[in-house]
Short mmCIF file of C-alpha atoms and ligand atoms in Angstrom, two decimals:
data_model
loop_
_atom_site.label_atom_id
_atom_site.label_comp_id
_atom_site.label_asym_id
_atom_site.label_seq_id
_atom_site.Cartn_x
_atom_site.Cartn_y
_atom_site.Cartn_z
CA SER F 222 -0.16 -0.16 -0.02
CA PRO F 223 1.25 3.28 -1.18
CA SER F 224 -0.01 5.43 2.17
CA GLN F 225 -0.52 2.68 4.74
CA GLY F 226 2.48 -0.47 3.98
CA TYR F 227 5.18 -1.54 5.92
CA TYR F 228 7.87 -0.29 3.62
CA THR F 229 5.96 3.71 2.77
CA ARG F 230 5.53 4.15 6.34
CA ARG F 231 8.90 1.70 7.92
CA GLY F 232 11.18 -0.64 6.28
CA GLY F 233 12.68 -0.80 9.36
CA VAL F 234 15.95 -2.71 8.21
CA GLY F 235 18.49 -3.37 11.04
CA GLU F 236 20.03 -3.25 14.24
CA SER F 237 17.79 0.00 15.27
CA GLY F 238 14.14 -2.06 12.88
CA ASP F 239 12.46 -5.36 13.36
CA PHE F 240 14.74 -7.33 11.08
CA ILE F 241 18.75 -7.98 10.89
CA THR F 242 20.37 -8.93 7.20
CA SER F 243 23.71 -9.95 6.65
CA PRO F 244 24.94 -6.87 5.20
CA GLU F 245 24.15 -5.38 7.82
CA ILE F 246 25.59 -7.92 10.09
CA SER F 247 29.15 -7.71 8.19
CA GLN F 248 30.47 -6.76 5.52
CA VAL F 249 32.31 -9.04 3.75
CA PHE F 250 29.02 -11.05 2.48
CA GLY F 251 29.37 -7.63 0.41
CA GLU F 252 32.32 -8.22 -0.70
CA LEU F 253 31.99 -11.84 -1.61
CA ILE F 254 29.43 -11.17 -4.16
CA GLY F 255 31.76 -7.57 -5.67
CA VAL F 256 33.28 -10.20 -6.36
CA TRP F 257 31.37 -13.05 -7.76
CA TYR F 258 30.32 -9.72 -10.32
CA ILE F 259 33.29 -9.30 -10.33
CA SER F 260 34.04 -12.92 -11.60
CA GLU F 261 31.04 -13.18 -13.79
CA TRP F 262 31.89 -10.42 -16.39
CA MET F 263 35.55 -11.60 -16.58
CA ALA F 264 33.93 -14.99 -17.23
CA MET F 265 31.39 -13.05 -19.25
CA GLY F 266 34.51 -11.31 -21.57
CA LYS F 267 34.48 -8.12 -20.47
CA PRO F 268 31.54 -5.60 -21.73
CA SER F 269 32.53 -2.29 -22.26
CA ALA F 270 29.44 -1.18 -19.50
CA LEU F 271 27.87 -3.05 -16.72
CA GLN F 272 24.95 -1.87 -14.78
CA LEU F 273 24.21 -3.16 -11.50
CA VAL F 274 20.79 -3.44 -10.47
CA GLU F 275 19.85 -3.51 -7.24
CA LEU F 276 16.47 -4.77 -6.05
CA GLY F 277 14.90 -3.56 -2.48
CA PRO F 278 17.82 -1.67 -1.23
CA GLY F 279 17.40 -1.81 2.39
CA ARG F 280 19.70 0.53 3.93
CA GLY F 281 22.18 1.03 1.11
CA THR F 282 24.52 -1.12 2.56
CA LEU F 283 25.07 -4.28 -0.19
CA THR F 284 25.73 -1.72 -3.21
CA GLU F 285 28.11 0.13 -1.02
CA ASP F 286 29.96 -2.52 0.11
CA ILE F 287 30.49 -3.74 -3.66
CA LEU F 288 31.25 -0.44 -4.87
CA ARG F 289 34.06 -0.67 -2.58
CA VAL F 290 34.83 -4.02 -4.35
CA PHE F 291 34.66 -2.51 -7.48
CA LYS F 292 36.50 0.56 -6.24
CA GLN F 293 39.65 -1.58 -4.66
CA LEU F 294 40.42 -3.73 -8.22
CA SER F 295 39.07 -0.49 -10.66
CA SER F 296 42.19 -0.98 -12.65
CA VAL F 297 40.68 -4.46 -13.88
CA LEU F 298 37.57 -2.74 -14.36
CA SER F 299 39.30 0.63 -16.20
CA LYS F 300 37.93 0.12 -19.20
CA CYS F 301 34.38 -0.51 -17.77
CA ASP F 302 31.22 2.25 -17.17
CA VAL F 303 30.24 1.00 -14.39
CA SER F 304 26.25 2.74 -13.55
CA VAL F 305 23.93 1.73 -10.37
CA HIS F 306 20.64 0.93 -10.78
CA LEU F 307 18.47 0.27 -6.99
CA VAL F 308 14.99 0.12 -7.69
CA GLU F 309 13.06 1.32 -4.30
CA VAL F 310 9.77 2.44 -3.62
CA SER F 311 9.80 3.59 0.45
CA PRO F 312 10.90 6.88 0.55
CA LYS F 313 12.38 6.70 3.97
CA LEU F 314 14.50 4.04 2.06
CA SER F 315 15.44 5.48 -0.92
CA GLU F 316 16.95 8.39 1.37
CA ILE F 317 19.22 6.66 3.46
CA GLN F 318 19.90 5.24 0.88
CA ALA F 319 21.23 8.27 -0.42
CA VAL F 320 23.05 9.60 2.19
CA LEU F 321 25.48 7.17 3.08
CA LEU F 322 25.85 6.04 -1.30
CA THR F 323 26.86 9.03 -2.27
CA GLY F 324 26.29 11.77 1.49
CA GLY F 325 22.96 13.17 0.60
CA LYS F 326 24.27 15.12 -2.73
CA VAL F 327 21.37 13.58 -5.21
CA GLN F 328 18.50 15.46 -6.97
CA PRO F 329 15.00 14.97 -8.01
CA SER F 330 15.01 13.56 -11.70
CA PRO F 331 12.35 14.69 -13.98
CA GLU F 332 8.38 12.96 -14.40
CA ASP F 333 9.87 12.79 -17.76
CA GLU F 334 12.70 10.54 -17.07
CA SER F 335 12.19 7.39 -15.79
CA ALA F 336 13.89 7.34 -12.43
CA TYR F 337 13.36 9.70 -10.21
CA MET F 338 16.32 10.29 -8.20
CA LYS F 339 19.44 9.87 -9.51
CA GLY F 340 23.45 10.97 -8.00
CA ILE F 341 26.95 10.33 -7.74
CA SER F 342 28.65 8.32 -4.98
CA LYS F 343 31.63 8.39 -2.97
CA THR F 344 33.32 6.40 -5.30
CA GLY F 345 32.60 8.69 -8.51
CA ILE F 346 29.53 6.04 -9.54
CA PRO F 347 26.22 7.53 -11.59
CA ILE F 348 23.32 6.01 -9.23
CA PHE F 349 19.78 6.37 -10.34
CA TRP F 350 16.48 5.74 -8.38
CA TYR F 351 13.30 4.17 -9.65
CA ARG F 352 9.55 2.48 -8.24
CA ASP F 353 10.12 -0.35 -10.59
CA ILE F 354 12.62 -2.46 -12.99
CA GLN F 355 10.57 -1.63 -16.15
CA ASP F 356 11.68 1.10 -15.35
CA VAL F 357 15.59 0.53 -15.00
CA PRO F 358 17.05 1.14 -19.10
CA PRO F 359 17.97 -1.75 -21.59
CA GLY F 360 21.58 -3.09 -21.47
CA TYR F 361 24.15 -5.58 -19.87
CA SER F 362 23.08 -5.71 -16.34
CA PHE F 363 24.29 -7.33 -13.23
CA TYR F 364 21.07 -8.11 -11.15
CA LEU F 365 21.26 -7.99 -6.83
CA ALA F 366 17.99 -9.35 -4.79
CA HIS F 367 19.07 -10.20 -0.91
CA GLU F 368 15.86 -10.15 0.78
CA PHE F 369 13.51 -8.96 -1.47
CA PHE F 370 11.45 -11.93 -3.13
CA ASP F 371 10.57 -12.62 0.60
CA ALA F 372 8.85 -9.16 1.21
CA LEU F 373 6.35 -9.80 -1.73
CA PRO F 374 3.04 -9.95 -1.05
CA ILE F 375 1.49 -14.24 -1.61
CA HIS F 376 -1.41 -15.67 -1.63
CA LYS F 377 -2.32 -19.23 1.02
CA PHE F 378 -3.58 -21.76 -0.48
CA GLN F 379 -5.27 -24.79 0.98
CA ARG F 380 -6.79 -28.52 0.10
CA THR F 381 -9.83 -29.36 0.68
CA GLU F 382 -11.98 -32.23 0.27
CA LYS F 383 -13.58 -29.79 -1.79
CA GLY F 384 -10.95 -29.07 -4.26
CA TRP F 385 -9.00 -26.32 -3.26
CA ARG F 386 -9.54 -22.77 -1.59
CA GLU F 387 -7.66 -19.48 -1.60
CA VAL F 388 -6.70 -18.30 2.48
CA LEU F 389 -8.42 -14.91 2.40
CA VAL F 390 -8.45 -12.06 5.37
CA ASP F 391 -11.32 -10.98 6.08
CA ILE F 392 -12.54 -8.50 9.48
CA ASP F 393 -14.13 -11.18 12.50
CA PRO F 394 -17.71 -10.34 13.16
CA GLN F 395 -17.15 -11.30 17.18
CA VAL F 396 -14.13 -8.69 17.09
CA PRO F 397 -14.10 -5.33 15.87
CA ASP F 398 -11.05 -3.76 14.66
CA GLN F 399 -9.64 -7.73 14.88
CA LEU F 400 -8.75 -9.49 11.53
CA ARG F 401 -9.17 -13.31 10.42
CA PHE F 402 -8.09 -16.38 8.11
CA VAL F 403 -10.68 -17.62 5.98
CA LEU F 404 -12.07 -19.74 3.19
CA SER F 405 -13.09 -18.76 0.32
CA PRO F 406 -16.41 -20.33 0.43
CA SER F 407 -15.03 -21.68 -3.52
CA ARG F 408 -13.42 -21.46 -6.41
CA THR F 409 -11.26 -18.02 -6.82
CA PRO F 410 -9.58 -17.00 -10.07
CA ALA F 411 -6.10 -17.79 -7.69
CA THR F 412 -6.46 -20.84 -7.95
CA GLN F 413 -7.38 -21.05 -10.23
CA ASN F 414 -3.64 -19.68 -11.86
CA PHE F 415 -1.81 -20.21 -9.21
CA ILE F 416 -1.35 -23.79 -8.42
CA GLN F 417 0.83 -26.67 -10.27
CA PRO F 418 -1.66 -29.02 -10.92
CA GLU F 419 1.18 -31.23 -10.39
CA GLU F 420 1.16 -29.69 -6.73
CA THR F 421 1.34 -32.89 -3.80
CA ARG F 422 1.29 -30.56 -1.33
CA ASP F 423 -1.90 -30.02 0.93
CA HIS F 424 -1.42 -26.58 2.16
CA VAL F 425 0.73 -23.85 -1.23
CA GLU F 426 2.65 -20.33 -1.03
CA VAL F 427 2.79 -18.33 -4.20
CA CYS F 428 3.90 -14.97 -4.76
CA PRO F 429 3.19 -14.34 -8.17
CA GLU F 430 4.60 -10.72 -8.35
CA ALA F 431 8.09 -13.18 -7.65
CA GLY F 432 7.41 -14.73 -10.38
CA VAL F 433 6.28 -11.62 -12.91
CA ILE F 434 9.81 -10.38 -11.94
CA VAL F 435 11.78 -12.92 -12.55
CA GLN F 436 10.15 -13.57 -16.02
CA ARG F 437 11.31 -9.41 -16.55
CA LEU F 438 14.83 -10.36 -15.13
CA ALA F 439 15.34 -13.33 -17.28
CA SER F 440 13.84 -11.63 -20.87
CA ARG F 441 16.24 -9.39 -20.47
CA ILE F 442 19.46 -11.34 -20.14
CA GLU F 443 18.60 -13.04 -22.70
CA LYS F 444 18.12 -10.12 -24.45
CA ASP F 445 20.36 -7.47 -23.49
CA GLY F 446 23.44 -10.33 -21.75
CA GLY F 447 24.20 -10.06 -17.54
CA ALA F 448 23.03 -12.21 -14.93
CA ALA F 449 20.66 -12.34 -11.48
CA LEU F 450 21.90 -13.04 -7.84
CA VAL F 451 19.20 -14.07 -5.24
CA ALA F 452 19.31 -14.02 -2.46
CA ASP F 453 16.97 -14.94 0.17
CA TYR F 454 15.57 -17.98 2.59
CA GLY F 455 13.20 -20.41 1.28
CA HIS F 456 12.91 -24.29 -0.38
CA ASP F 457 12.84 -25.37 -3.37
CA GLY F 458 9.46 -26.22 -3.55
CA THR F 459 8.82 -28.42 -0.38
CA LYS F 460 7.56 -25.67 2.17
CA THR F 461 3.99 -25.35 3.61
CA ASP F 462 3.12 -22.23 6.48
CA THR F 463 5.46 -19.53 6.72
CA PHE F 464 3.70 -17.08 6.25
CA ARG F 465 4.43 -15.04 9.73
CA GLY F 466 5.92 -11.03 10.46
CA PHE F 467 8.47 -9.50 12.80
CA ARG F 468 8.89 -6.43 15.04
CA ASN F 469 11.25 -4.99 16.92
CA HIS F 470 13.42 -8.75 16.05
CA GLN F 471 10.56 -10.92 17.70
CA LEU F 472 7.77 -12.83 15.18
CA HIS F 473 4.45 -10.96 15.71
CA ASP F 474 1.17 -11.80 14.62
CA VAL F 475 1.02 -11.28 10.86
CA LEU F 476 -3.46 -9.85 11.55
CA SER F 477 -1.81 -7.41 14.00
CA ALA F 478 -1.35 -3.79 13.38
CA PRO F 479 -1.46 -3.90 9.57
CA GLY F 480 2.10 -1.69 8.59
CA THR F 481 3.84 -2.61 11.16
CA ALA F 482 5.52 -4.90 10.62
CA ASP F 483 7.62 -6.71 8.05
CA LEU F 484 5.39 -10.16 6.81
CA THR F 485 7.72 -12.49 4.67
CA ALA F 486 7.45 -15.74 3.38
CA ASP F 487 9.82 -18.09 2.49
CA VAL F 488 10.94 -17.85 -1.05
CA ASP F 489 9.53 -20.53 -3.51
CA PHE F 490 12.51 -21.08 -5.50
CA SER F 491 10.98 -23.92 -7.62
CA TYR F 492 8.89 -21.38 -8.38
CA LEU F 493 11.31 -19.11 -9.13
CA ARG F 494 13.23 -21.62 -12.24
CA LYS F 495 9.97 -22.40 -13.17
CA MET F 496 8.67 -18.74 -14.43
CA ALA F 497 12.65 -18.21 -15.67
CA GLN F 498 10.88 -20.33 -18.62
CA GLY F 499 13.76 -21.12 -20.86
CA LYS F 500 14.82 -18.04 -21.35
CA THR F 501 17.67 -18.36 -18.92
CA ALA F 502 19.86 -21.03 -16.97
CA THR F 503 19.53 -21.32 -13.47
CA LEU F 504 22.03 -22.71 -10.85
CA GLY F 505 21.55 -23.10 -7.31
CA PRO F 506 19.87 -22.79 -5.01
CA ILE F 507 22.39 -23.68 -2.65
CA LYS F 508 23.00 -22.73 0.80
CA GLN F 509 23.69 -19.22 2.37
CA ARG F 510 26.70 -20.93 4.13
CA GLU F 511 27.69 -23.66 0.94
CA PHE F 512 28.46 -19.82 -1.60
CA LEU F 513 29.69 -18.47 0.61
CA LYS F 514 32.67 -21.39 1.36
CA ASN F 515 32.98 -21.15 -2.78
CA MET F 516 33.88 -17.57 -2.51
CA GLY F 517 36.23 -17.69 0.12
CA ILE F 518 34.75 -16.13 3.13
CA ASP F 519 37.04 -18.55 5.71
CA LEU F 520 40.31 -16.64 3.70
CA ARG F 521 38.72 -13.14 4.10
CA LEU F 522 38.22 -14.00 7.11
CA GLN F 523 41.64 -14.63 8.17
CA VAL F 524 43.12 -11.28 6.39
CA LEU F 525 40.35 -8.78 8.70
CA LEU F 526 41.68 -10.93 11.88
CA GLN F 527 44.91 -10.73 10.82
CA ASN F 528 44.68 -6.15 10.40
CA SER F 529 43.05 -5.74 13.38
CA GLY F 530 44.89 -5.26 16.09
CA ASP F 531 41.67 -5.27 19.35
CA THR F 532 40.14 -7.83 21.03
CA ALA F 533 36.74 -6.32 20.22
CA THR F 534 37.27 -6.45 16.13
CA ARG F 535 38.56 -9.97 16.12
CA GLU F 536 34.91 -11.00 18.91
CA GLN F 537 32.36 -9.44 15.90
CA LEU F 538 34.29 -11.03 13.10
CA LEU F 539 34.16 -13.87 14.00
CA HIS F 540 30.52 -13.33 15.71
CA SER F 541 29.31 -11.81 12.72
CA TYR F 542 30.86 -15.65 10.18
CA ASP F 543 29.54 -17.51 12.69
CA MET F 544 25.84 -15.44 12.27
CA LEU F 545 25.90 -15.82 8.09
CA MET F 546 28.03 -19.53 7.90
CA ASN F 547 26.28 -21.79 11.36
CA PRO F 548 23.94 -23.82 10.35
CA GLU F 549 21.24 -22.85 13.51
CA LYS F 550 21.21 -19.67 12.62
CA MET F 551 22.06 -18.25 8.88
CA GLY F 552 23.71 -20.10 7.36
CA ASP F 553 21.39 -23.05 6.27
CA CYS F 554 17.85 -20.96 5.72
CA PHE F 555 18.84 -18.63 3.41
CA ASN F 556 20.12 -19.85 -0.23
CA PHE F 557 20.98 -18.53 -3.26
CA PHE F 558 20.24 -18.60 -6.57
CA ALA F 559 21.42 -17.68 -10.23
CA LEU F 560 19.87 -16.27 -13.72
CA LEU F 561 22.96 -17.25 -16.37
CA PRO F 562 23.28 -16.46 -20.03
CA HIS F 563 22.41 -20.19 -21.24
CA HIS F 564 25.38 -20.07 -23.25
CA ARG F 565 27.65 -19.05 -20.17
CA LEU F 566 27.21 -22.50 -18.72
CA VAL F 567 26.50 -24.95 -22.02
CA HIS F 568 28.96 -23.53 -25.66
CA PRO F 569 26.27 -22.74 -28.08
CA ASP F 570 27.37 -24.51 -30.75
CA LYS F 571 28.71 -27.84 -28.47
CA LYS F 572 26.78 -30.92 -29.40
CA ASP F 573 28.48 -30.26 -32.83
CA LYS F 574 31.50 -30.04 -32.50
CA PRO F 575 32.57 -31.16 -28.62
CA GLN F 576 35.76 -30.75 -28.74
CA SER F 577 36.28 -27.55 -30.48
CA LYS F 578 36.39 -24.81 -27.60
CA SER F 579 37.89 -24.20 -24.74
CA PRO F 580 35.90 -25.51 -21.24
CA LEU F 581 34.37 -22.31 -20.29
CA PRO F 582 34.99 -21.04 -16.60
CA PRO F 583 33.22 -22.44 -13.76
CA VAL F 584 30.72 -19.80 -11.99
CA ALA F 585 31.64 -19.31 -8.65
CA GLY F 586 29.91 -19.49 -5.87
CA PHE F 587 28.44 -22.68 -6.92
CA ASN F 588 30.70 -24.34 -7.74
CA GLU F 589 34.19 -26.61 -5.22
CA LEU F 590 36.80 -23.31 -4.62
CA LEU F 591 39.63 -24.59 -5.56
CA LEU F 592 43.05 -22.78 -5.03
CA LYS F 593 46.08 -23.47 -7.54
N1 SAH A 77 18.46 -6.07 0.36
C1 SAH A 77 18.91 -4.85 2.07
C2 SAH A 77 16.55 -5.27 2.45
C3 SAH A 77 16.00 -5.83 1.89
S1 SAH A 77 14.58 -5.49 2.91
C4 SAH A 77 19.28 -5.68 2.77
O1 SAH A 77 19.35 -7.11 2.39
O2 SAH A 77 19.37 -5.20 4.15
C5 SAH A 77 13.64 -5.38 1.62
C6 SAH A 77 13.69 -4.41 0.43
O3 SAH A 77 13.12 -4.25 -0.65
C7 SAH A 77 12.94 -2.87 1.13
O4 SAH A 77 14.56 -1.49 0.46
C8 SAH A 77 12.07 -2.35 1.33
O5 SAH A 77 11.80 -1.02 0.88
C9 SAH A 77 11.80 -2.77 -0.76
N2 SAH A 77 10.18 -3.39 -1.36
C10 SAH A 77 9.51 -3.74 -0.86
N3 SAH A 77 8.87 -3.72 -1.84
C11 SAH A 77 8.98 -3.11 -2.86
C12 SAH A 77 8.58 -3.69 -4.00
N4 SAH A 77 7.25 -3.87 -3.88
N5 SAH A 77 9.71 -3.25 -5.31
C13 SAH A 77 10.93 -2.28 -4.97
N6 SAH A 77 10.76 -2.93 -3.38
C14 SAH A 77 10.66 -2.64 -2.50
#
């Protein structure tokens, strides 16, 4: 809701807010994602321009960490024209992003431009803000969606003896100002459109908006090249009832005080894969701890520990590593998933001349790290 929605009114990402995310826990998280993009950019033949497009950038921390890596590797990227494109609906969060990334030096764009705001990052890279992925100009792009898809609205369905019914929200007739869940008395358009014929679960959550966005990402990657990295908590088409709310870092009843708590549902990666519809190849989901390990988090931690003199910093580094990697914490429930052009994984003419080409470089993060 543009006026009463959680992200337009509150949007409390971070320690002082309602929930904490990996980039807010450790700088290493964003740095390794930055390395992933550079590695893919090199594997795809170093195109002369790249757009980094982040969906739902929160406080802007992840983009800031990635841009720091781009700056550190500026000799590698020197011939590449880099720009940043942020898709953000929250006025409050876009302001926080602008301060963090540009020092507040932004200007609103004229009405006839697709971006609503623009500025220059502290590292000298142009940044643009949009409300919708469709407004981002076409071009070779690396997309990033971290804890974005889980924030989009879902439909819930329950299998009954009479067939699939949609779970709807109703006003409790007995208690004023109280919402309750009810089952639709008959089939709804959503039950007819969103349940897959081969579905075996009894309760299903579907996020059609996520499906539409993945279709758009897949079309854009197929046409203009690039890749998308999606990281979120989720499952591969196995979980049922995951809809929940968070407020002040505590679980919160999803039906009470709407608009004041973060509402979230696990991302169904099997659905996202289906929505890519063969336009792109997909990799994952792979557990966060495996992805980060494959990206070299252990080496990065060692370097940071060696460079930090005081005990408090070292303890903080170890604590944040544990938060990201421990299977009981974020290591197992968070997953990484990627969309890549087909030719990134298979040579287009491989079938005809299997021996004629050198092997394609493996995609970092999704393969075990081999140190030479
Ligand atoms: N990626 C960040 C923040 C995740 S919170 C991090 O990891 O810290 C979800 C983000 O998505 C917020 O920035 C929120 O404002 C944004 N968002 C939510 N719904 C959106 C929508 N429909 N379109 C664009 N952005 C949205």
